[in-house]
Short mmCIF file of C-alpha atoms in Angstrom, two decimals:
data_model
loop_
_atom_site.label_atom_id
_atom_site.label_comp_id
_atom_site.label_asym_id
_atom_site.label_seq_id
_atom_site.Cartn_x
_atom_site.Cartn_y
_atom_site.Cartn_z
CA MET A 1 -7.69 -16.34 17.42
CA LEU A 2 -4.75 -13.45 17.37
CA SER A 3 -5.61 -12.49 13.59
CA ALA A 4 -9.87 -12.30 14.81
CA ALA A 5 -9.06 -10.20 17.82
CA PHE A 6 -6.84 -7.86 16.31
CA ALA A 7 -9.46 -7.24 12.99
CA ALA A 8 -12.40 -6.77 15.84
CA LEU A 9 -10.24 -4.61 18.27
CA THR A 10 -9.06 -1.96 15.56
CA SER A 11 -12.21 -1.97 13.66
CA ILE A 12 -14.03 -0.75 16.86
CA GLU A 13 -11.51 1.62 17.83
CA ALA A 14 -11.22 2.98 13.89
CA LEU A 15 -15.02 3.48 13.88
CA GLN A 16 -15.57 4.78 17.11
CA ARG A 17 -13.01 7.53 16.12
CA TYR A 18 -14.57 8.22 13.04
CA PHE A 19 -17.97 8.49 14.50
CA THR A 20 -16.87 10.80 17.05
CA PHE A 21 -15.06 12.91 14.79
CA HIS A 22 -11.62 12.04 15.82
CA ASN A 23 -10.01 12.06 12.42
CA ARG A 24 -7.93 14.98 11.80
CA THR A 25 -6.38 14.68 8.31
CA PHE A 26 -7.83 14.08 5.27
CA ASP A 27 -7.22 11.15 3.76
CA LEU A 28 -10.56 8.83 4.95
CA ALA A 29 -12.33 11.48 3.34
CA LEU A 30 -10.40 11.67 0.24
CA TYR A 31 -10.67 8.03 -0.57
CA ALA A 32 -13.84 7.16 1.05
CA ARG A 33 -15.37 10.04 -1.71
CA GLN A 34 -13.15 7.77 -4.36
CA ALA A 35 -14.49 4.73 -3.73
CA TRP A 36 -17.86 6.40 -3.64
CA GLY A 37 -17.40 7.87 -6.91
CA LEU A 38 -16.45 4.44 -8.63
CA ALA A 39 -19.69 2.46 -7.19
CA HIS A 40 -21.66 5.21 -8.88
CA GLY A 41 -19.46 5.85 -12.04
CA ASP A 42 -17.97 8.81 -11.14
CA PHE A 43 -14.48 9.29 -11.83
CA TRP A 44 -13.80 12.70 -11.10
CA ASP A 45 -12.53 13.55 -7.53
CA PRO A 46 -13.56 16.65 -6.38
CA ILE A 47 -11.18 16.83 -2.92
CA ALA A 48 -8.09 16.51 -5.05
CA GLY A 49 -9.30 18.30 -8.08
CA ILE A 50 -8.29 15.12 -10.52
CA ASN A 51 -9.26 12.22 -12.46
CA PHE A 52 -9.32 9.07 -10.42
CA PHE A 53 -6.73 7.22 -13.09
CA GLY A 54 -4.39 10.68 -12.33
CA THR A 55 -4.13 9.76 -8.41
CA HIS A 56 -2.89 6.31 -6.96
CA VAL A 57 -5.11 4.36 -8.85
CA ALA A 58 -6.40 2.44 -6.18
CA LEU A 59 -8.70 -0.14 -8.17
CA VAL A 60 -9.34 -2.16 -4.81
CA LEU A 61 -11.88 0.85 -4.34
CA TRP A 62 -13.82 -0.11 -6.57
CA PRO A 63 -15.56 -3.36 -5.09
CA LEU A 64 -15.25 -1.66 -1.58
CA GLY A 65 -17.17 1.27 -3.13
CA LEU A 66 -19.93 -0.98 -4.27
CA LEU A 67 -20.30 -2.97 -0.71
CA GLY A 68 -20.66 0.75 0.77
CA ARG A 69 -23.61 1.10 -1.22
CA SER A 70 -25.19 -1.21 1.04
CA PHE A 71 -23.18 -1.01 3.90
CA GLY A 72 -21.86 2.52 4.39
CA THR A 73 -18.70 3.59 2.86
CA VAL A 74 -16.57 4.77 5.83
CA PRO A 75 -17.70 1.59 7.70
CA VAL A 76 -16.58 -0.68 4.94
CA LEU A 77 -13.32 0.66 4.30
CA LEU A 78 -11.98 1.10 7.99
CA PHE A 79 -13.47 -2.53 8.21
CA ALA A 80 -12.10 -3.86 5.34
CA GLN A 81 -8.32 -2.19 6.57
CA SER A 82 -8.46 -3.84 10.02
CA LEU A 83 -9.29 -7.26 8.36
CA ALA A 84 -6.48 -7.20 5.66
CA LEU A 85 -4.18 -6.55 8.61
CA GLY A 86 -5.53 -8.88 10.67
CA LEU A 87 -5.06 -11.90 8.17
CA CYS A 88 -2.05 -10.89 7.59
CA ALA A 89 -1.03 -12.66 10.15
CA LEU A 90 -2.03 -16.20 9.00
CA PRO A 91 0.30 -16.12 5.90
CA ILE A 92 3.52 -14.76 8.34
CA ALA A 93 2.40 -17.39 10.64
CA ASP A 94 2.58 -20.37 8.06
CA ILE A 95 6.15 -19.15 6.47
CA ALA A 96 7.06 -19.46 10.76
CA ALA A 97 5.40 -22.40 11.57
CA ARG A 98 7.23 -24.51 8.20
CA ARG A 99 10.63 -23.60 9.92
CA PHE A 100 10.32 -23.42 13.47
CA GLY A 101 6.66 -25.08 14.15
CA GLU A 102 3.57 -24.17 16.25
CA ARG A 103 4.99 -22.05 18.56
CA GLY A 104 6.92 -20.38 15.70
CA ALA A 105 3.53 -19.42 14.04
CA ILE A 106 2.24 -17.78 17.39
CA VAL A 107 5.86 -15.67 17.60
CA GLY A 108 5.46 -14.65 13.55
CA ALA A 109 1.96 -13.62 14.03
CA LEU A 110 2.79 -11.35 17.25
CA ALA A 111 6.09 -9.78 15.64
CA PHE A 112 3.63 -8.54 13.00
CA LEU A 113 0.75 -7.66 15.15
CA LEU A 114 2.86 -6.08 17.59
CA TYR A 115 4.58 -3.60 15.67
CA PRO A 116 3.71 -0.51 17.23
CA ASN A 117 3.15 1.71 14.41
CA LEU A 118 0.19 -0.95 13.18
CA GLY A 119 -2.42 -0.19 16.02
CA HIS A 120 -1.65 3.21 14.67
CA VAL A 121 -2.36 2.53 10.79
CA ALA A 122 -5.43 0.14 11.42
CA THR A 123 -7.17 2.67 13.77
CA TYR A 124 -6.71 6.33 12.35
CA GLU A 125 -7.78 7.17 9.03
CA PHE A 126 -7.55 4.95 6.06
CA HIS A 127 -5.24 4.34 2.99
CA PRO A 128 -5.71 1.28 -0.03
CA GLY A 129 -1.97 0.82 -0.24
CA THR A 130 -2.48 -0.53 3.88
CA LEU A 131 -4.88 -3.22 2.14
CA GLY A 132 -2.02 -3.93 0.20
CA LEU A 133 -0.04 -5.91 3.01
CA LEU A 134 -2.60 -9.11 2.71
CA PRO A 135 -1.67 -9.61 -0.66
CA LEU A 136 2.01 -9.06 -0.10
CA ALA A 137 2.14 -11.53 2.71
CA LEU A 138 0.04 -14.23 0.73
CA ALA A 139 2.50 -13.72 -2.41
CA LEU A 140 5.94 -14.14 0.24
CA GLU A 141 4.08 -17.18 1.62
CA ALA A 142 2.99 -18.66 -1.80
CA ILE A 143 7.07 -17.93 -2.96
CA ASP A 144 7.71 -19.72 0.21
CA ARG A 145 5.68 -22.91 -0.63
CA ARG A 146 6.61 -22.58 -4.39
CA HIS A 147 3.11 -21.99 -5.73
CA ALA A 148 3.37 -20.13 -9.03
CA TRP A 149 -0.21 -19.69 -9.36
CA SER A 150 -0.90 -17.88 -6.05
CA LEU A 151 2.24 -16.01 -6.10
CA PHE A 152 1.27 -14.45 -9.86
CA ILE A 153 -2.59 -13.80 -8.05
CA CYS A 154 -1.52 -12.15 -5.13
CA ALA A 155 1.23 -10.19 -7.04
CA LEU A 156 -2.15 -8.81 -9.62
CA ALA A 157 -4.22 -8.15 -6.71
CA PHE A 158 -0.97 -6.36 -4.62
CA MET A 159 -0.73 -3.68 -7.53
CA ALA A 160 -4.64 -3.49 -7.52
CA CYS A 161 -3.84 -1.66 -3.56
CA ARG A 162 -1.89 1.41 -5.66
CA ALA A 163 -0.38 1.55 -8.86
CA ASP A 164 2.86 2.43 -8.04
CA PHE A 165 3.72 -0.70 -5.84
CA ALA A 166 4.46 -2.19 -9.38
CA LEU A 167 7.85 -0.82 -8.11
CA MET A 168 7.72 -3.30 -5.31
CA ALA A 169 5.93 -6.22 -7.76
CA VAL A 170 9.16 -5.73 -9.56
CA LEU A 171 11.50 -6.89 -6.87
CA LEU A 172 8.66 -9.27 -5.50
CA GLY A 173 9.05 -11.11 -9.09
CA GLY A 174 12.77 -10.74 -8.91
CA LEU A 175 13.18 -12.42 -5.20
CA ALA A 176 10.51 -15.27 -6.74
CA PHE A 177 12.89 -15.60 -10.06
CA PHE A 178 15.67 -16.08 -7.91
CA SER A 179 13.91 -18.69 -5.25
CA GLY A 180 14.02 -21.64 -7.37
CA PRO A 181 12.89 -23.25 -10.85
CA GLU A 182 9.53 -23.92 -9.91
CA LEU A 183 8.65 -20.24 -9.59
CA ARG A 184 10.80 -18.66 -12.64
CA ARG A 185 8.61 -18.14 -15.01
CA ALA A 186 5.74 -17.24 -12.57
CA GLY A 187 8.43 -14.69 -11.06
CA ALA A 188 9.57 -13.18 -14.67
CA ALA A 189 6.41 -12.30 -15.73
CA VAL A 190 5.01 -10.37 -12.50
CA SER A 191 8.09 -8.29 -12.85
CA CYS A 192 7.17 -7.85 -16.55
CA ILE A 193 4.00 -7.07 -15.67
CA ALA A 194 4.56 -4.60 -13.08
CA VAL A 195 7.46 -2.83 -15.39
CA VAL A 196 4.60 -2.07 -17.69
CA TYR A 197 2.20 -1.14 -15.17
CA LEU A 198 4.47 1.31 -13.84
CA LEU A 199 5.32 2.40 -17.11
CA VAL A 200 1.67 3.00 -18.35
CA GLN A 201 1.36 5.14 -14.82
CA PHE A 202 3.64 7.04 -15.30
CA LEU A 203 3.77 7.37 -19.45
CA VAL A 204 0.54 7.02 -20.28
CA LEU A 205 -2.21 8.13 -17.20
CA LYS A 206 -0.09 10.62 -15.65
CA ARG A 207 -0.16 12.42 -18.80
CA LEU A 208 -3.69 12.30 -19.31
CA TYR A 209 -5.26 12.95 -16.20
CA TRP A 210 -2.39 14.77 -14.41
CA SER A 211 -2.92 17.72 -12.09
CA THR A 212 -1.07 20.52 -11.41
CA HIS A 213 -1.22 20.26 -7.64
CA THR A 214 -0.77 16.63 -6.37
CA SER A 215 1.57 14.69 -3.39
CA PHE A 216 4.24 14.81 -5.68
CA ASP A 217 4.27 18.39 -5.24
CA LEU A 218 4.62 18.03 -1.70
CA HIS A 219 6.84 14.92 -1.52
CA PHE A 220 9.01 15.56 -4.57
CA ALA A 221 8.96 19.92 -4.49
CA LEU A 222 12.83 20.03 -3.73
CA TRP A 223 13.25 17.79 -7.18
CA GLY A 224 10.82 19.27 -9.30
CA GLY A 225 7.79 17.79 -8.28
CA SER A 226 8.52 14.41 -9.92
CA PRO A 227 10.30 11.23 -8.30
CA PHE A 228 12.08 11.07 -11.76
CA GLY A 229 13.82 14.49 -10.70
CA ILE A 230 15.53 12.63 -7.84
CA VAL A 231 17.05 10.72 -10.71
CA ARG A 232 18.57 14.14 -12.44
CA ALA A 233 19.45 15.37 -9.54
CA LEU A 234 21.97 12.18 -8.39
CA PHE A 235 23.81 13.53 -11.49
CA GLN A 236 23.57 17.06 -11.47
CA LYS A 237 23.60 18.16 -8.39
CA PRO A 238 24.98 15.14 -6.51
CA ALA A 239 26.13 17.02 -3.45
CA ALA A 240 22.66 18.75 -2.76
CA VAL A 241 20.66 14.92 -2.72
CA LEU A 242 23.64 13.83 0.00
CA GLY A 243 23.19 17.54 1.75
CA HIS A 244 19.24 16.46 1.89
CA LEU A 245 19.95 12.27 3.05
CA LEU A 246 22.07 13.72 5.63
CA ALA A 247 20.27 16.08 7.45
CA PRO A 248 20.18 15.73 11.36
CA GLU A 249 16.48 15.08 11.28
CA ARG A 250 16.26 12.63 8.89
CA LEU A 251 19.52 10.50 9.88
CA SER A 252 17.37 8.70 12.60
CA TYR A 253 14.72 7.88 10.35
CA PRO A 254 16.23 4.13 9.75
CA VAL A 255 16.57 3.15 13.36
CA ARG A 256 13.52 4.61 14.25
CA VAL A 257 11.43 2.77 11.23
CA LEU A 258 14.00 -0.32 12.08
CA LEU A 259 14.42 0.05 16.03
CA PRO A 260 10.69 -1.56 16.67
CA LEU A 261 11.39 -4.88 14.49
CA LEU A 262 13.92 -6.19 16.70
#
């Protein structure tokens, strides 16, 4: 009931915001155009000026775009986002129930659904990475109940929501590997596949479909427009990296992000 209520309320608010023009950033338009294009065999994104395979490669947009041909692309994306976040409460509740019983399940679900930023994410804009929370939660639940095949499938679904989630999938596979002999083979397979996918993303797709104007230019401008630039800077200019991380406006980031979890 908690899961359904969250999904229903946030999807209603998200659709209301969209239909009354209260979205003031461009990500919903960006991903709606990508989903629409994939459903029509068009891989060029005119908003970002780049081929789909040069972006975050959110393969999950493909089936959602096909559904959008019948029900409208934006409504499908917004409803899928709310539904995915609502359903996350179920595997989290299952994990809590194994340890603390039925009351633990309710507390576990509420701890997730009442996280302050979740309502904002579910009702404003759209990001395919948000959909990845559901397969991630299911993968963690699969580790908790020692189910190798479920872990493997959920990890692949997780990476399909955004290519660079492969970096987190490496850690997920490592967690599974050290969680017990039942998961050792599946954990190793997940980590190996994730590493290969990450290399394909950065060494093949980015070279073939790279654009001179991407979000990397914004997020990593100080480090040469690439996340790998941070690695170089750690060795070449460690003082600059330390100064960047210890800037007064950034020191409060960990506290502000983690405090609601208390």
